[in-house]
PDB file of C-alpha atoms in Angstrom:
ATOM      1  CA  UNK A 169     -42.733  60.478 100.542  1.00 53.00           C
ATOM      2  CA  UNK A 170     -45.582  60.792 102.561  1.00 63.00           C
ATOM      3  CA  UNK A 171     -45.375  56.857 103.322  1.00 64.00           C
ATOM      4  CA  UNK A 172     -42.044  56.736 104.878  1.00 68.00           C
ATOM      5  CA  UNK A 173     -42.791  57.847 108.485  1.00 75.00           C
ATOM      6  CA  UNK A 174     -39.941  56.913 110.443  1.00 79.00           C
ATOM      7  CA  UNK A 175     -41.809  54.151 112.270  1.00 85.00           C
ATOM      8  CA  UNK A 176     -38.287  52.599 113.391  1.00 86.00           C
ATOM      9  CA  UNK A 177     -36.813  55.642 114.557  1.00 87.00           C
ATOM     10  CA  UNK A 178     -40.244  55.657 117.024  1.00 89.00           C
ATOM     11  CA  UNK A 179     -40.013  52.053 117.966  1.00 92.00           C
ATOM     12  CA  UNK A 180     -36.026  52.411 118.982  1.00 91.00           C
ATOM     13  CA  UNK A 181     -37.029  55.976 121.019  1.00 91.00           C
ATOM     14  CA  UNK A 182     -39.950  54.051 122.518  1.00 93.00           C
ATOM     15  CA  UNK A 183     -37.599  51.741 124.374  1.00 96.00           C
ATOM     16  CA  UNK A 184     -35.039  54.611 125.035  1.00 93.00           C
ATOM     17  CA  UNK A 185     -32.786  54.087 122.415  1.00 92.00           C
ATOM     18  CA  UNK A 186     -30.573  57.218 121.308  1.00 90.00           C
ATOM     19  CA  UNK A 187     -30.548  58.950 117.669  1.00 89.00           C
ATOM     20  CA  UNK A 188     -27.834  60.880 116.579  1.00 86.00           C
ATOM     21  CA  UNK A 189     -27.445  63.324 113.317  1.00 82.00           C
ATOM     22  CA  UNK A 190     -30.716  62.398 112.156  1.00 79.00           C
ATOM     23  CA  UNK A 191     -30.477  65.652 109.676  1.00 74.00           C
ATOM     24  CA  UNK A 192     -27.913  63.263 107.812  1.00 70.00           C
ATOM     25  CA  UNK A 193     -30.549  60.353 106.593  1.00 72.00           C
ATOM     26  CA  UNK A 194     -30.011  59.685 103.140  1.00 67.00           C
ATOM     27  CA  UNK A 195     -33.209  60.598 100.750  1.00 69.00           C
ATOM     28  CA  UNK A 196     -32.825  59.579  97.127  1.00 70.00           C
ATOM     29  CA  UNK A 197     -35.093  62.232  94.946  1.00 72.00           C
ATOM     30  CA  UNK A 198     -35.079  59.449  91.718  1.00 74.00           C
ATOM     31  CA  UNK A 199     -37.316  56.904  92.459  1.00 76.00           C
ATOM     32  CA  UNK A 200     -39.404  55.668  89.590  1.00 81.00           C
ATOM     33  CA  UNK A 201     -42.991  55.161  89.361  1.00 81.00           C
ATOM     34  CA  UNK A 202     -44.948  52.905  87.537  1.00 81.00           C
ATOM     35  CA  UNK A 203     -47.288  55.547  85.601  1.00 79.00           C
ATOM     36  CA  UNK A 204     -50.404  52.978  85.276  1.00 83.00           C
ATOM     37  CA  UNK A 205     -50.161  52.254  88.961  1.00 84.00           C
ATOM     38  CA  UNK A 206     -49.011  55.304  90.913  1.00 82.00           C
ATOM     39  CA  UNK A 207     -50.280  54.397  94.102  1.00 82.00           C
ATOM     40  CA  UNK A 208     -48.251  50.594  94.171  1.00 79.00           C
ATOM     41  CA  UNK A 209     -46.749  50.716  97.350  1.00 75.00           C
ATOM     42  CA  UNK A 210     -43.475  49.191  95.472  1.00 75.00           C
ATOM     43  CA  UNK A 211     -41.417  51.715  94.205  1.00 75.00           C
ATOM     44  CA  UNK A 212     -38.203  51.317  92.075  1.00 81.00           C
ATOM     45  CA  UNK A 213     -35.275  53.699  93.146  1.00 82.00           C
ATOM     46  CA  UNK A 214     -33.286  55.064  90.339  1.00 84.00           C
ATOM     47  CA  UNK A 215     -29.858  54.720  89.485  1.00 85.00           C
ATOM     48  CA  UNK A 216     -28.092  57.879  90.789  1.00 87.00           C
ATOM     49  CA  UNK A 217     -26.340  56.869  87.162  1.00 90.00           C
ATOM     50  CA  UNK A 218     -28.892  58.507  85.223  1.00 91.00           C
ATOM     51  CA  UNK A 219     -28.640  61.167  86.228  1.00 91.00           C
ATOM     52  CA  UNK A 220     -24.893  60.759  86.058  1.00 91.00           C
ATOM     53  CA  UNK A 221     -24.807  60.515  82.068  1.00 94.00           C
ATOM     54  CA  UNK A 222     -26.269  63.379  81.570  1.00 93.00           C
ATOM     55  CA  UNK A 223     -29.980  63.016  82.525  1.00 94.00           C
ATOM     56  CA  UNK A 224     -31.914  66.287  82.640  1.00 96.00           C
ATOM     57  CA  UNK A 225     -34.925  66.659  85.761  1.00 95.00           C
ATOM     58  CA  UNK A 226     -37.827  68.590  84.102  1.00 97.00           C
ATOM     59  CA  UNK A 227     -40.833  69.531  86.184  1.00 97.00           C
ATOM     60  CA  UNK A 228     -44.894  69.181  85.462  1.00 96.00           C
ATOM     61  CA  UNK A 229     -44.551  72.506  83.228  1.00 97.00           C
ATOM     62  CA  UNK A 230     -41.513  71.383  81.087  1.00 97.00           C
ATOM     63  CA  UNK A 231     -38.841  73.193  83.270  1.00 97.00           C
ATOM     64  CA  UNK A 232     -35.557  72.405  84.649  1.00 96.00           C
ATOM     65  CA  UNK A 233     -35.355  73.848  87.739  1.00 95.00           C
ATOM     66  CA  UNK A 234     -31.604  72.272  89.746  1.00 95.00           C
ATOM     67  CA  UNK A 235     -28.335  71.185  89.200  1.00 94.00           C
ATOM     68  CA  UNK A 236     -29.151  67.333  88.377  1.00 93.00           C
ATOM     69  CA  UNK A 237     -25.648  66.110  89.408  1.00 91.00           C
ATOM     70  CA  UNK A 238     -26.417  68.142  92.848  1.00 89.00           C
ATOM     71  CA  UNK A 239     -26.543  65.929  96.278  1.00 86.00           C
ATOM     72  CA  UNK A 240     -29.720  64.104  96.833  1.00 84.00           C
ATOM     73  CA  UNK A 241     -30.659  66.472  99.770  1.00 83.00           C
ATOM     74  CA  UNK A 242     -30.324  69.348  97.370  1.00 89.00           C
ATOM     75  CA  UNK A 243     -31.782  68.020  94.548  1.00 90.00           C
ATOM     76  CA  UNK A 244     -34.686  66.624  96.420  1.00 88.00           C
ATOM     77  CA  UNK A 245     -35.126  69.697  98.456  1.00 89.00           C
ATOM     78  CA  UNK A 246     -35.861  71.878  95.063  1.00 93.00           C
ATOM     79  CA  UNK A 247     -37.811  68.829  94.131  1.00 92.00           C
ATOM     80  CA  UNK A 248     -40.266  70.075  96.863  1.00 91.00           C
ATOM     81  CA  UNK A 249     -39.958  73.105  95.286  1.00 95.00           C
ATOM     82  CA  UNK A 250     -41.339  72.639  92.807  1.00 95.00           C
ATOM     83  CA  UNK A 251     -44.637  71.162  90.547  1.00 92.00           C
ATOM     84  CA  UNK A 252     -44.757  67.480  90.363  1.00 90.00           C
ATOM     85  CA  UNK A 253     -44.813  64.929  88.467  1.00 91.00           C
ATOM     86  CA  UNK A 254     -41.044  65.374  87.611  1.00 93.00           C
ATOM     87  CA  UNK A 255     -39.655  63.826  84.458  1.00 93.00           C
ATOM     88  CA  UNK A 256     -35.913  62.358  84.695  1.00 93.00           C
ATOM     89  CA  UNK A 257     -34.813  62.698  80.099  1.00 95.00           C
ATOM     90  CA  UNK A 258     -32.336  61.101  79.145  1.00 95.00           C
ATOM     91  CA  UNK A 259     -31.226  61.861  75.511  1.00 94.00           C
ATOM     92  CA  UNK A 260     -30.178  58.605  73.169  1.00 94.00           C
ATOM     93  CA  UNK A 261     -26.032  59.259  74.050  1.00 94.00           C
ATOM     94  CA  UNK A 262     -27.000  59.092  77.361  1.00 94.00           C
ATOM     95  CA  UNK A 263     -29.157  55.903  77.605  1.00 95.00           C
ATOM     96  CA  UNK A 264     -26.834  53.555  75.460  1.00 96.00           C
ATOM     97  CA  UNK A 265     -24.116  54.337  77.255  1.00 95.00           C
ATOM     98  CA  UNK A 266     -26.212  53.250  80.442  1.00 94.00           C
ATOM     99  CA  UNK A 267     -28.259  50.383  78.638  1.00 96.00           C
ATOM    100  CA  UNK A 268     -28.355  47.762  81.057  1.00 94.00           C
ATOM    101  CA  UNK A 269     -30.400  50.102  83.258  1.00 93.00           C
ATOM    102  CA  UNK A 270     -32.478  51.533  80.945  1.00 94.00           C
ATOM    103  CA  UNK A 271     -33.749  48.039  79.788  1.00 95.00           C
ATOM    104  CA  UNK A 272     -34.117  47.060  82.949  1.00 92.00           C
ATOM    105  CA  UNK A 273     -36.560  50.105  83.940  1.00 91.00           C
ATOM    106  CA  UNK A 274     -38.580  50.027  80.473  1.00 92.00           C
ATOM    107  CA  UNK A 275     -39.081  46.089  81.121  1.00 91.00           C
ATOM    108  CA  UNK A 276     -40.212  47.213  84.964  1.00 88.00           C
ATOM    109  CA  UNK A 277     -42.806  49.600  83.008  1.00 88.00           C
ATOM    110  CA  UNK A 278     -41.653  52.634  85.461  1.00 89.00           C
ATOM    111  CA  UNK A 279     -39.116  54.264  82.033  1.00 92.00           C
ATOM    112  CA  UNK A 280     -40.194  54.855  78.836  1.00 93.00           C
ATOM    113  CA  UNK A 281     -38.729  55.332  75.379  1.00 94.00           C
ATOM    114  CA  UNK A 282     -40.146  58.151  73.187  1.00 95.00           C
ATOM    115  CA  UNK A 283     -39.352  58.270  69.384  1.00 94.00           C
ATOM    116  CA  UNK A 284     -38.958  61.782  69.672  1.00 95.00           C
ATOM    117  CA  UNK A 285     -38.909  65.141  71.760  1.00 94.00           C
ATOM    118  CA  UNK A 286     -42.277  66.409  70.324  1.00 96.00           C
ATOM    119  CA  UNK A 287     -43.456  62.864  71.426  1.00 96.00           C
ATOM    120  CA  UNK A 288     -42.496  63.547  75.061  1.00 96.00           C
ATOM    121  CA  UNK A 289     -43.409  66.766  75.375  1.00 97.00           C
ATOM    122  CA  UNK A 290     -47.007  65.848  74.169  1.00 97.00           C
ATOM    123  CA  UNK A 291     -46.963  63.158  76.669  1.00 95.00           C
ATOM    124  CA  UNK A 292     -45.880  65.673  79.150  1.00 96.00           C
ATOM    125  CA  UNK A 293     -48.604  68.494  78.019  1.00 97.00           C
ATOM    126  CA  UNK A 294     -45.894  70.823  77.227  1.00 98.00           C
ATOM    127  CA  UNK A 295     -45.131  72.749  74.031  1.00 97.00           C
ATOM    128  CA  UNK A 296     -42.036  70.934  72.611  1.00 97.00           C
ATOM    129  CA  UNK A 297     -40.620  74.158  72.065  1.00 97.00           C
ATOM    130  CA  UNK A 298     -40.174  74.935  75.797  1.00 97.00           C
ATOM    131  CA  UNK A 299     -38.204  71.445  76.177  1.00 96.00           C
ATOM    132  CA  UNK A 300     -36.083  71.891  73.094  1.00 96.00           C
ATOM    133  CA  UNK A 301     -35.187  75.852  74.161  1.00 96.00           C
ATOM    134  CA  UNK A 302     -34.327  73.711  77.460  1.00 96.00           C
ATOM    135  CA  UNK A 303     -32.226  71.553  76.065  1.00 95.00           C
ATOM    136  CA  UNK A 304     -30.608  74.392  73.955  1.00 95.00           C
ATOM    137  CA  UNK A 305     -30.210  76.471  77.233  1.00 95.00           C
ATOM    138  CA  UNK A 306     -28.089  73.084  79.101  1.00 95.00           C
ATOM    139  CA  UNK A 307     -26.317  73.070  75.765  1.00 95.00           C
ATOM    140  CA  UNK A 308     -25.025  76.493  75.483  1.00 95.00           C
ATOM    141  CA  UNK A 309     -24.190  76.551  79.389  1.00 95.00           C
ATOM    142  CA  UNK A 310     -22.382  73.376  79.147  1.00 95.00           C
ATOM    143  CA  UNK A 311     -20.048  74.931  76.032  1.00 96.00           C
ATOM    144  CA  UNK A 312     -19.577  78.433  77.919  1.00 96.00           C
ATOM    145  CA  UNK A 313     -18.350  76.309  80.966  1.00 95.00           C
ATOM    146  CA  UNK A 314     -15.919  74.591  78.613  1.00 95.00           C
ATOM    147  CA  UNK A 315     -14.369  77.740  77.237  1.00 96.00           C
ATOM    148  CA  UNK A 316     -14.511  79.772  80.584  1.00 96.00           C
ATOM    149  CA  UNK A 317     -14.847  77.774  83.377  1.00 93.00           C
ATOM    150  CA  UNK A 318     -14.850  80.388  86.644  1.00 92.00           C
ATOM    151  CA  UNK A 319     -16.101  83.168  84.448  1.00 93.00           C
ATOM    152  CA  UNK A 320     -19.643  81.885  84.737  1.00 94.00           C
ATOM    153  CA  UNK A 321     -22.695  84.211  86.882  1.00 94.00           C
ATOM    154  CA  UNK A 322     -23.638  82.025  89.411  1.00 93.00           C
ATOM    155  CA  UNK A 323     -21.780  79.929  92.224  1.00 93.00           C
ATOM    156  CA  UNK A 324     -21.409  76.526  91.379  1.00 92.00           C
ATOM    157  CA  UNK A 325     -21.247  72.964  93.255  1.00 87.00           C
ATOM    158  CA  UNK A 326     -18.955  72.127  94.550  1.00 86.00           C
ATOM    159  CA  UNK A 327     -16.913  74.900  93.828  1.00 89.00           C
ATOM    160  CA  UNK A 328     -16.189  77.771  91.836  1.00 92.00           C
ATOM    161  CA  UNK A 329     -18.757  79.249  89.140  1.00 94.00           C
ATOM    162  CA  UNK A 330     -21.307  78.041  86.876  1.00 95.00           C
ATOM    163  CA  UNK A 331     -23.340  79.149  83.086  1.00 95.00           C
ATOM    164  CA  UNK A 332     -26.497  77.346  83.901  1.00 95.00           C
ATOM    165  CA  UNK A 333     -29.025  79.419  84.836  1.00 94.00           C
ATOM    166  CA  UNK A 334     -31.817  76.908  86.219  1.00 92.00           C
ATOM    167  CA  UNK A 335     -29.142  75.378  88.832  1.00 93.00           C
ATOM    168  CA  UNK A 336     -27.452  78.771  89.241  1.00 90.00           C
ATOM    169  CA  UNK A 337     -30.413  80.610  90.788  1.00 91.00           C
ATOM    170  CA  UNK A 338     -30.511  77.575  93.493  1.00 92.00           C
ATOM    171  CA  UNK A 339     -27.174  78.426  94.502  1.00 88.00           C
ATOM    172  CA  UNK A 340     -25.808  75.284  93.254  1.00 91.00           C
ATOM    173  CA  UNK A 341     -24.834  75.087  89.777  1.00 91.00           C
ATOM    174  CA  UNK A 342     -23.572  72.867  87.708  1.00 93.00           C
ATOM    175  CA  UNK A 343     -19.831  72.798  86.615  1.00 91.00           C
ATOM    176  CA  UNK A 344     -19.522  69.044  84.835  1.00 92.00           C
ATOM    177  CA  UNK A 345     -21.822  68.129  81.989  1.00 93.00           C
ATOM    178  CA  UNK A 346     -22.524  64.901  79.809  1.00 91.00           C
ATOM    179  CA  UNK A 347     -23.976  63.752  76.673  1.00 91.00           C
ATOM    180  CA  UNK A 348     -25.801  67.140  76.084  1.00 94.00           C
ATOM    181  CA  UNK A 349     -27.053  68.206  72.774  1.00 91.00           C
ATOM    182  CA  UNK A 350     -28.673  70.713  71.495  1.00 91.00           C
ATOM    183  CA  UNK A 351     -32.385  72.293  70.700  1.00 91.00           C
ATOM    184  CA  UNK A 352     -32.605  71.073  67.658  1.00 90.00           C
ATOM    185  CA  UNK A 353     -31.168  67.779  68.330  1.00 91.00           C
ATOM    186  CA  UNK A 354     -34.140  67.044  70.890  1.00 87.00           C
TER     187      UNK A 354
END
């Protein structure tokens, strides 16, 4: 973000010191932010884990828009893309089987637990429709990558060939899915 300005980097060059493959700092495109206090200069960094389970990235119109399970360059990268505020979902599979972090995030204030999809998509401002054809889309991709997985349209990360349409038009889609369910289940 706009607040991490390298100030070391300049203080090490300032007394000659040498950088090498700065291209290669690590970003991380989770970090969580506390939505009643958005400007807190504390920021929580999420768990690369849920995204791992299956978590889905939606952006400020409801859309997924990269392969979630992509490198953090990448997936930050079509972050800035993109339309923020970005939503990281995870689905009820997904969030027990990660529990320890989700309660620690909802007890930080910076996750939140939703009784159900139309819940979150009114929260979001988006028809619930557009999330649940969403989910229905990652659904359908993930079972077409299960019965044919090279036949799919796009080139996939880290190799050979993907169903998902969102990630596939980035050039990097997903091959490996988890805890998905479908548009009706959401």
């Amino acid at each position: 973000g706009e607040h991490c300005t390298g100030d070391a980097i300049k203080m090490g060059e300032s007394v000659k010191a040498q950088t090498i493959d700065l291209e290669w700092v690590q970003v991380h495109p989770t970090g969580l932010v506390k939505p009643d206090d958005e400007a807190a200069k504390v920021k929580f960094l999420a768990a690369e884990a849920l995204r791992g389970v299956g978590g889905l990235i939606f952006n400020r119109d409801g859309e997924r828009f990269c392969n979630e399970l992509g490198r953090r360059d990448y997936v930050t990268g079509e972050m800035w893309k993109n339309k923020a505020p970005f939503r990281l979902c995870l689905n009820k599979a997904a969030s027990d089987e990660i529990i320890w972090h989700c309660k620690h995030y909802t007890g930080r204030g910076v996750m939140k637990y939703y009784e159900s999809g139309e819940a979150l998509a009114k929260d979001m401002g988006v028809p619930v429709e557009k999330l649940a054809a969403a989910h229905q889309q990652h659904y359908e991709a993930s079972k077409k990558q299960e019965a044919d997985p090279e036949g799919g349209k796009w080139d996939a990360y880290p190799g050979g060939k993907s169903h998902d349409e969102p990630s596939g038009k980035t050039g990097v889609g997903k091959k490996f899915y988890h805890n998905v369910i479908t548009g009706a289940q959401f």
